[in-house]
PDB file of C-alpha atoms and ligand atoms in Angstrom:
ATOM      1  CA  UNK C   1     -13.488   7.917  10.600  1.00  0.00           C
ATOM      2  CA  UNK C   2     -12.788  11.286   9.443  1.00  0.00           C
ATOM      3  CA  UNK C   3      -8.829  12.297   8.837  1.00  0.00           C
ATOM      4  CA  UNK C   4      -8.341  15.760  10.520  1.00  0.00           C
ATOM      5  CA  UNK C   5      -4.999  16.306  10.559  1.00  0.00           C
ATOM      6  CA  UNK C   6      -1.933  14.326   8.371  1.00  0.00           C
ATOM      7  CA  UNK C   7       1.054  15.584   8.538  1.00  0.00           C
ATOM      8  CA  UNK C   8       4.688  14.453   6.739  1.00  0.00           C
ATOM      9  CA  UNK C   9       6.861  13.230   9.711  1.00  0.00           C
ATOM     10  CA  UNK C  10       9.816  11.943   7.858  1.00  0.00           C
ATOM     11  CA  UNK C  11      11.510   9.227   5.047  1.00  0.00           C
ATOM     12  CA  UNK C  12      13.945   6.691   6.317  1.00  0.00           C
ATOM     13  CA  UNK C  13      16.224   4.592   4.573  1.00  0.00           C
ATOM     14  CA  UNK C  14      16.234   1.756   7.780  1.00  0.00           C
ATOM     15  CA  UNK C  15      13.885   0.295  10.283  1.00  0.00           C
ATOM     16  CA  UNK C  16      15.716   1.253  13.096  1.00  0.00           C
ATOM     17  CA  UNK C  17      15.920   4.522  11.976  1.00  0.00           C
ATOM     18  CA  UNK C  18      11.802   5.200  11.976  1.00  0.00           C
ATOM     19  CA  UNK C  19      10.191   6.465  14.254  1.00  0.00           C
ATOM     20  CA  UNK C  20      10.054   4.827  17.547  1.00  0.00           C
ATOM     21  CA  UNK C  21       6.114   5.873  18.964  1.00  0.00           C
ATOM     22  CA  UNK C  22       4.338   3.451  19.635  1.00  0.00           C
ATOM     23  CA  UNK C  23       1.394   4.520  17.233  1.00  0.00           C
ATOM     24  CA  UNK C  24       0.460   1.478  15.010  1.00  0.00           C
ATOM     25  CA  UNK C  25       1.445   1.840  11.608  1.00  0.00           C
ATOM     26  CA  UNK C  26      -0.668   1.131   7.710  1.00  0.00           C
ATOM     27  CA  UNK C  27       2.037   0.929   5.183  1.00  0.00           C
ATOM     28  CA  UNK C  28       0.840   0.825   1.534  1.00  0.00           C
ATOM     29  CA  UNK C  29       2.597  -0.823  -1.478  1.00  0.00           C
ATOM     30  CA  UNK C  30       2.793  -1.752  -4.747  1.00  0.00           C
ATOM     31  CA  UNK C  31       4.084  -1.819  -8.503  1.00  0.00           C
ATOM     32  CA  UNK C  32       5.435   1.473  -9.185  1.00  0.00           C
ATOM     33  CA  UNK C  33       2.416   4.050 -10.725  1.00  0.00           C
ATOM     34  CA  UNK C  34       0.121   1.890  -9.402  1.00  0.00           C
ATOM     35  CA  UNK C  35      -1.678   5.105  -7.858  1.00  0.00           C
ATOM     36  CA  UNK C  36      -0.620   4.890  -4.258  1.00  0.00           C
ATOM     37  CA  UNK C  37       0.444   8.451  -3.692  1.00  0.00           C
ATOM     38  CA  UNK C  38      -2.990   9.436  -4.835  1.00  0.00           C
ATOM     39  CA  UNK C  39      -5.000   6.694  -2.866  1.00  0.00           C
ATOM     40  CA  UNK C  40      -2.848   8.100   0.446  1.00  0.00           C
ATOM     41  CA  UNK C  41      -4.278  11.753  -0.445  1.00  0.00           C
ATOM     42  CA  UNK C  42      -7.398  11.111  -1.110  1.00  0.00           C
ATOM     43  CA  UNK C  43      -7.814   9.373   1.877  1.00  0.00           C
ATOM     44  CA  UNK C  44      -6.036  12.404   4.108  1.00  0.00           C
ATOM     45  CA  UNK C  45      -8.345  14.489   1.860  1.00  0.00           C
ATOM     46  CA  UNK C  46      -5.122  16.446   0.424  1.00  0.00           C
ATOM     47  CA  UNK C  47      -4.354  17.085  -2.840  1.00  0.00           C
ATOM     48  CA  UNK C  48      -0.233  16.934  -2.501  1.00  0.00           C
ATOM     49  CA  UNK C  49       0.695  15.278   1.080  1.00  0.00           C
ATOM     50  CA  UNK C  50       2.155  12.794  -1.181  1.00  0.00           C
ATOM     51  CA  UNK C  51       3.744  14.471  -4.092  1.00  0.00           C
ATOM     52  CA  UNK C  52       2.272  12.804  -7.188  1.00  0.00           C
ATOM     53  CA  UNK C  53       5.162  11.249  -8.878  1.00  0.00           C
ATOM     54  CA  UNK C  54       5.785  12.312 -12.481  1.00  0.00           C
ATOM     55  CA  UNK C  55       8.038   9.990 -12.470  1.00  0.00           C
ATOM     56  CA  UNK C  56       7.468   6.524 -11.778  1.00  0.00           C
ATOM     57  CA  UNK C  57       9.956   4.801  -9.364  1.00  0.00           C
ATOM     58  CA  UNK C  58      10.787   8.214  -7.194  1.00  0.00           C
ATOM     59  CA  UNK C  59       9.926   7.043  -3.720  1.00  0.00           C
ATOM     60  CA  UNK C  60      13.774   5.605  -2.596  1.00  0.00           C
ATOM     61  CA  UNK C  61      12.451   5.556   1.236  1.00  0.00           C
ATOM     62  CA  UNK C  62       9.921   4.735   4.002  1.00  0.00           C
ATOM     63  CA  UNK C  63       7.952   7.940   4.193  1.00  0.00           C
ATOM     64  CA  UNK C  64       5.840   8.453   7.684  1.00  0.00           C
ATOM     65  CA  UNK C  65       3.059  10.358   7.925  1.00  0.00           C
ATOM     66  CA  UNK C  66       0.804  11.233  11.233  1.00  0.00           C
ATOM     67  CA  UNK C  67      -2.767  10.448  10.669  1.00  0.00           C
ATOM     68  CA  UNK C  68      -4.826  12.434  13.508  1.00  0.00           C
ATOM     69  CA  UNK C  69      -2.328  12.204  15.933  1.00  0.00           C
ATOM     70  CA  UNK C  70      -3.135   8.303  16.153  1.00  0.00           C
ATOM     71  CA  UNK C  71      -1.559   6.702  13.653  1.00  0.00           C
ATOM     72  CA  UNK C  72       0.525   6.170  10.899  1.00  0.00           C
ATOM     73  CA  UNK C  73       0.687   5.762   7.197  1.00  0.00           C
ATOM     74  CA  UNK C  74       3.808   4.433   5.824  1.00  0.00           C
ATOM     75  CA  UNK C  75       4.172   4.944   2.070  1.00  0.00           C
ATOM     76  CA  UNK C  76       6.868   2.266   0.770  1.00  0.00           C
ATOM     77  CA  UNK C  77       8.854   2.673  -2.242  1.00  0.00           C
ATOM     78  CA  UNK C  78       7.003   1.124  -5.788  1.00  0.00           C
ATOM     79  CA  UNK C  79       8.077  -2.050  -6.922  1.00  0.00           C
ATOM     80  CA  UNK C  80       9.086  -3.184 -10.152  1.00  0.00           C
ATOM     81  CA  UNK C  81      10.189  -0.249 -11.725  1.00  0.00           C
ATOM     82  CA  UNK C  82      12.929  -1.493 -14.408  1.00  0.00           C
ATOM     83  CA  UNK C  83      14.395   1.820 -15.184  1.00  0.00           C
ATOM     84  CA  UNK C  84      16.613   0.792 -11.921  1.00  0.00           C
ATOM     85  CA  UNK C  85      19.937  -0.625 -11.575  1.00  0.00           C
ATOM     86  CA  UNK C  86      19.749  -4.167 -10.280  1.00  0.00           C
ATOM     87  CA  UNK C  87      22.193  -3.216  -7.286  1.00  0.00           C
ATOM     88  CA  UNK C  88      19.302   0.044  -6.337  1.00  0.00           C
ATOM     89  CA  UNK C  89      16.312  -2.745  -6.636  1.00  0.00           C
ATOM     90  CA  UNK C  90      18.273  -5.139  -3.898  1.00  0.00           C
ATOM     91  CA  UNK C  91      19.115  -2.008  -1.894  1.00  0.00           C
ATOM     92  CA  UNK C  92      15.302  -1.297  -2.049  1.00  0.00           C
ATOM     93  CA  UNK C  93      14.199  -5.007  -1.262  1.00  0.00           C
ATOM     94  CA  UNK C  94      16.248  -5.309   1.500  1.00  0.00           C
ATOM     95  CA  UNK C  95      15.179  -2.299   3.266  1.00  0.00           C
ATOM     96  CA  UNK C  96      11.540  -3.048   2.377  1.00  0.00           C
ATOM     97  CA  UNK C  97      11.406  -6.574   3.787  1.00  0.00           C
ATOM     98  CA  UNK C  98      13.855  -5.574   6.296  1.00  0.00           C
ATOM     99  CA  UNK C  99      10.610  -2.896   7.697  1.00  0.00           C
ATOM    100  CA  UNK C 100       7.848  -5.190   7.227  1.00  0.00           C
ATOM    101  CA  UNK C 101       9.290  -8.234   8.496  1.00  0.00           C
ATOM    102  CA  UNK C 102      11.028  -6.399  11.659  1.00  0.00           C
ATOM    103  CA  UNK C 103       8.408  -3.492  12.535  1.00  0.00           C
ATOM    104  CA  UNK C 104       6.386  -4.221  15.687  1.00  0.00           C
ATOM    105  CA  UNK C 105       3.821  -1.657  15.237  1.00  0.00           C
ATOM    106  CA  UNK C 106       3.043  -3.202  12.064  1.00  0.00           C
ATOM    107  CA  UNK C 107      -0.772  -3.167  11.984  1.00  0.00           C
ATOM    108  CA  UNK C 108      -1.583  -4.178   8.524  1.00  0.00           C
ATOM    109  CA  UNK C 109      -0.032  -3.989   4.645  1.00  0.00           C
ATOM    110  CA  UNK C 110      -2.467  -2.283   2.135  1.00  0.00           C
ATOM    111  CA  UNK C 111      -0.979  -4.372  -1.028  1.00  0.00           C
ATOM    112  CA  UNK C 112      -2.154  -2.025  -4.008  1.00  0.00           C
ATOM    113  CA  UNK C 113      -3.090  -3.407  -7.102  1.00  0.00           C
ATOM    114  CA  UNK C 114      -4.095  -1.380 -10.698  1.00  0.00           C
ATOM    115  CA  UNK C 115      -7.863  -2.661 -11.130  1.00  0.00           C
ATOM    116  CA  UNK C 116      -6.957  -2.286 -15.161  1.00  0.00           C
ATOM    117  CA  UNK C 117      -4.773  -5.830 -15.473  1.00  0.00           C
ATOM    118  CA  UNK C 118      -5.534  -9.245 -15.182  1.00  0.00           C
ATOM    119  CA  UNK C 119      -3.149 -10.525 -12.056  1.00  0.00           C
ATOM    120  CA  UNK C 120       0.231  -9.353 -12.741  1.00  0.00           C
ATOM    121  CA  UNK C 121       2.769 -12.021 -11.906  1.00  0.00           C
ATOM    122  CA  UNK C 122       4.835  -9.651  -9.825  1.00  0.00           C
ATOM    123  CA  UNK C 123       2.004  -8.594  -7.756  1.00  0.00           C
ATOM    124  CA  UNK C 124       1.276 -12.154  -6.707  1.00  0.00           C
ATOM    125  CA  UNK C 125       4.732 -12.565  -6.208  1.00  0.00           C
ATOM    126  CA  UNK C 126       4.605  -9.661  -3.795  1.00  0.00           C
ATOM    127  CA  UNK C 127       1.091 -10.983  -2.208  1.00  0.00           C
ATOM    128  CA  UNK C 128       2.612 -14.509  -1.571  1.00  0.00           C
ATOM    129  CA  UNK C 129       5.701 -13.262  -0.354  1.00  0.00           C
ATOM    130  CA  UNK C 130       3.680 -11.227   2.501  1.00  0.00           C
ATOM    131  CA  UNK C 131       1.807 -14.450   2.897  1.00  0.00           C
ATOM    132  CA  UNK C 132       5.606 -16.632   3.577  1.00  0.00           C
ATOM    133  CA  UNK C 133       6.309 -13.941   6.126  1.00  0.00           C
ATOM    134  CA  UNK C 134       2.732 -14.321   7.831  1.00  0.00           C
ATOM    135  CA  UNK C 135       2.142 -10.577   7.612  1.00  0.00           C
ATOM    136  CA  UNK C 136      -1.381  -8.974   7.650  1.00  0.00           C
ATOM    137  CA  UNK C 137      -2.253  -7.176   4.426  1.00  0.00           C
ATOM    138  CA  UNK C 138      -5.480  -6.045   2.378  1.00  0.00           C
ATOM    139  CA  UNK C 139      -6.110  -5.896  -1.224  1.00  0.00           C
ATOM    140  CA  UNK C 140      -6.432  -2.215  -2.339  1.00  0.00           C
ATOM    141  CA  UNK C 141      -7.411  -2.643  -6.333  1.00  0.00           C
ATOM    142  CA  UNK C 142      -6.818   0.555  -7.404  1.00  0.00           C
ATOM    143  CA  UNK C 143      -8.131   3.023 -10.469  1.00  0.00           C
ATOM    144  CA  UNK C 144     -11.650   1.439 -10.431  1.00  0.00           C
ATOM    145  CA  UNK C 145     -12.894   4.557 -12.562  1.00  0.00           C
ATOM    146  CA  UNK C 146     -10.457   3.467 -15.304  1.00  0.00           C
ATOM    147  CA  UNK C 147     -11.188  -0.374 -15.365  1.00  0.00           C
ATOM    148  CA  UNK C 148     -14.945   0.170 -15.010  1.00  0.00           C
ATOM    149  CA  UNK C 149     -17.026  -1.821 -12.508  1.00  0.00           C
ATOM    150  CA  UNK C 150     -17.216  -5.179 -14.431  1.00  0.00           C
ATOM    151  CA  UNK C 151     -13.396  -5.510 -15.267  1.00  0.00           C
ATOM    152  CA  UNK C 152     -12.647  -4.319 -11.891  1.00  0.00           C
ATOM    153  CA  UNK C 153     -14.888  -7.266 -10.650  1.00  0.00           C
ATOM    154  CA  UNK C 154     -13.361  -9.884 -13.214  1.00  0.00           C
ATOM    155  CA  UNK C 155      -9.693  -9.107 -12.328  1.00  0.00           C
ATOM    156  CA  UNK C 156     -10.595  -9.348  -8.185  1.00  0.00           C
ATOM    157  CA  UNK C 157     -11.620 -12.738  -8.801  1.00  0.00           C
ATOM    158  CA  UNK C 158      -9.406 -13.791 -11.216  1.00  0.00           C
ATOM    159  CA  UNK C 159      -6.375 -12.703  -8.286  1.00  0.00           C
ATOM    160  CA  UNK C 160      -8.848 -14.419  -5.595  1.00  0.00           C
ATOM    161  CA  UNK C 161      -8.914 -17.176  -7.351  1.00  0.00           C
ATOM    162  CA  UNK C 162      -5.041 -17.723  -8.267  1.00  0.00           C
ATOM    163  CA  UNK C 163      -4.513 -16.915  -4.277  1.00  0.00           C
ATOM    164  CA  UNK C 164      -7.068 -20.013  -4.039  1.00  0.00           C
ATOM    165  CA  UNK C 165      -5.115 -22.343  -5.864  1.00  0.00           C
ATOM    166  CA  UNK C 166      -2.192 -21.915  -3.783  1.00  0.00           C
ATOM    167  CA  UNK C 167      -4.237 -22.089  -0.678  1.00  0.00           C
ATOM    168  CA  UNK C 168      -3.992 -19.121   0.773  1.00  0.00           C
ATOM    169  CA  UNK C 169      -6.631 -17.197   2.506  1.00  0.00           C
ATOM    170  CA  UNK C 170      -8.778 -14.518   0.683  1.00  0.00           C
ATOM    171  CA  UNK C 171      -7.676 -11.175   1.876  1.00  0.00           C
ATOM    172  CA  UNK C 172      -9.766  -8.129   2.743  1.00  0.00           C
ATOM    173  CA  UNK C 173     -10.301  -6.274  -0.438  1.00  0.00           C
ATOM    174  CA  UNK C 174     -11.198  -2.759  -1.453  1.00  0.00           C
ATOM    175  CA  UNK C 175     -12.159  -1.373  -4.498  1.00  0.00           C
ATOM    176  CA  UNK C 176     -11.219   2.338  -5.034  1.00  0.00           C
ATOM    177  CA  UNK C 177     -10.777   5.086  -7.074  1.00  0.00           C
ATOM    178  CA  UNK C 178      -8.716   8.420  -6.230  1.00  0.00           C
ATOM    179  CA  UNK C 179     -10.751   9.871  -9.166  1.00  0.00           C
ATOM    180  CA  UNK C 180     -14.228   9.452  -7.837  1.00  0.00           C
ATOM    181  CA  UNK C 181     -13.108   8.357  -3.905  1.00  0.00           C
ATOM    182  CA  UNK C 182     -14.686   4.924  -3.893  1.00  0.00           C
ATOM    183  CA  UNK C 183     -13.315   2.739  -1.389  1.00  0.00           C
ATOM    184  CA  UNK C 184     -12.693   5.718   1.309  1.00  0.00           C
ATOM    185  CA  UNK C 185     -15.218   4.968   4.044  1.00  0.00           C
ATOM    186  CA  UNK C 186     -14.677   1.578   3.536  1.00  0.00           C
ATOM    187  CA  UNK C 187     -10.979   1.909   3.854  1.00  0.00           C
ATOM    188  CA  UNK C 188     -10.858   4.221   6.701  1.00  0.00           C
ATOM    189  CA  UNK C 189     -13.527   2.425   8.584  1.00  0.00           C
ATOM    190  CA  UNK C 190     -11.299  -0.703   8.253  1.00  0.00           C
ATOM    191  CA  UNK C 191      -8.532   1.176   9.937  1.00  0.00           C
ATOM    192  CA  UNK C 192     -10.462   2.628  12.645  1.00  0.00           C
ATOM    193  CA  UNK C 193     -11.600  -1.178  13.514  1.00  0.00           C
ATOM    194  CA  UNK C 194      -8.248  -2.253  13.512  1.00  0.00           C
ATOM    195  CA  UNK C 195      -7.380   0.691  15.842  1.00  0.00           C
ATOM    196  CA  UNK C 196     -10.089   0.015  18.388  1.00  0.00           C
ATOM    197  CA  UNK C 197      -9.539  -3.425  18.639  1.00  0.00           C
ATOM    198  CA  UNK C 198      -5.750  -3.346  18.827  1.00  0.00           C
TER     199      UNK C 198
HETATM  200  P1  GDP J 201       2.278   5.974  -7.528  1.00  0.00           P
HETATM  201  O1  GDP J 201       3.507   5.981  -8.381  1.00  0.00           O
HETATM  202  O2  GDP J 201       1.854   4.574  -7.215  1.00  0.00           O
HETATM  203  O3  GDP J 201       2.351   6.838  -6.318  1.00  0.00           O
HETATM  204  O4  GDP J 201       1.088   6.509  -8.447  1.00  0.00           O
HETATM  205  P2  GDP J 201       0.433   7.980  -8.557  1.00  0.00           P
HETATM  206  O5  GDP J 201      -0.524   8.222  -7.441  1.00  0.00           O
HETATM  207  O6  GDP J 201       1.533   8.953  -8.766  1.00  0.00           O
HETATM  208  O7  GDP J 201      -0.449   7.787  -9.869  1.00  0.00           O
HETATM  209  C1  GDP J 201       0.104   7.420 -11.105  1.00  0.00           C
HETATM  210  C2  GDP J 201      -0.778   7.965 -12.217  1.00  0.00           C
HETATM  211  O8  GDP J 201      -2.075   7.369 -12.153  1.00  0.00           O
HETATM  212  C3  GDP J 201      -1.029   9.479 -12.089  1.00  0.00           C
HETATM  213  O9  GDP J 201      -1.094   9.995 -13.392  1.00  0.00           O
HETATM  214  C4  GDP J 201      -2.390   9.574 -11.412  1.00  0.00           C
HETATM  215  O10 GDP J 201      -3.094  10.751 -11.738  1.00  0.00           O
HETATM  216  C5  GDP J 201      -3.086   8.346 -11.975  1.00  0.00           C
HETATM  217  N1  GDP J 201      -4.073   7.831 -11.003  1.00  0.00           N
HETATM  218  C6  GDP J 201      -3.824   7.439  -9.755  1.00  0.00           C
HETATM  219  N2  GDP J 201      -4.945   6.993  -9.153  1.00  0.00           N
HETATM  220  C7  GDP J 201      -5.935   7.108 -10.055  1.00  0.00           C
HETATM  221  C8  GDP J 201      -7.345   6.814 -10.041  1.00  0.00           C
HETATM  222  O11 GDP J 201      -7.921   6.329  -9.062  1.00  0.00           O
HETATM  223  N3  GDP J 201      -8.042   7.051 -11.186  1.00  0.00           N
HETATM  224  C9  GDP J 201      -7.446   7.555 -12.300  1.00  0.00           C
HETATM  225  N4  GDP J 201      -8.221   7.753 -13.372  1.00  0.00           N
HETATM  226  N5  GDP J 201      -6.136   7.846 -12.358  1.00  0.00           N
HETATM  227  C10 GDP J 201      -5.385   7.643 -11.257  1.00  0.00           C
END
């Protein structure tokens, strides 16, 4: 699939308050600086449809964009920023599990992940929690370039296997970099199956 058009629709603070289209929806999360912002514009091919935080933690809302005219890509605020009051991180959870939990058009939760660490308690945390709630979601590893291809590879199975010994089911995974735009076709051709066979 090639992205032709993306274009910034809106940020909500509720649910009820997004858009109501029927156009199925991608949202993308993950630990604050994790590189989502860049993994959404490099796969819109645009350099600042998502303004590159320079500060980690910035994205307070559910920010839509309109992918082709098809589709959306939801860009969720970062998780587990500490510079935040504890009262702003509930305020953030609850409107977070509030959209994923309640949105019908829901298609699927790219769950980002920096390539760099060995699993990251709060990201399996996160991952397990989307699990409890019987969402759908992929594994986006993230920053391949920086990890290399052999710690990228050790860290995927190290958080395959810790999803193992609780049981769960081995997500879809992609391994990408914004840098050198790994993971794109694979990504976008994901989407575009998901899409067609909605
Ligand atoms: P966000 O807070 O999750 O939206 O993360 P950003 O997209 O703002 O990225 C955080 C930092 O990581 C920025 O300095 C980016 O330039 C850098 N970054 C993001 N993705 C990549 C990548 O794939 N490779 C490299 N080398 N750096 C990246």
């Amino acid at each position: 699939m090639i992205v032709r058009t993306a274009t910034f629709i809106g940020s909500y603070v509720e649910e009820k308050k997004c858009p109501a289209n029927a156009f199925a929806e991608f949202a993308f999360i993950g630990r604050s600086n994790v590189g989502k912002s860049s993994l959404i514009n490099m796969l819109c091919n645009r350099k600042d449809l998502v303004k590159i935080s320079r500060s980690p933690g910035k994205t307070q809302t559910l920010n839509f964009f309109l992918i082709n005219n098809q589709f959306f890509f939801v860009d969720l605020p970062g998780y587990g920023y500490a510079k935040v009051s504890r009262e702003m991180r509930k305020k953030w959870e609850l409107m977070i599990e509030e959209y994923l939990t309640s949105r019908k058009t829901l298609q699927l939760i790219f769950a980002l992940i920096d390539a760099r660490h060995e699993p990251q308690k709060i990201d399996l945390e996160f991952v397990n929690q989307l699990t409890g709630w019987e969402l759908p979601f992929a594994l986006v590893f993230t920053k391949c370039d920086k990890a290399g291809k052999s710690q990228t590879w050790e860290h995927v199975h190290q958080f395959h296997d810790m999803l193992r010994s609780r049981k769960e089911a081995i997500p879809e995974t992609f391994i990408t970099s914004a840098d050198t735009r790994a993971g794109k076709e694979e990504m976008l051709g994901f989407i575009e199956h998901l899409i067609e066979n909605k």
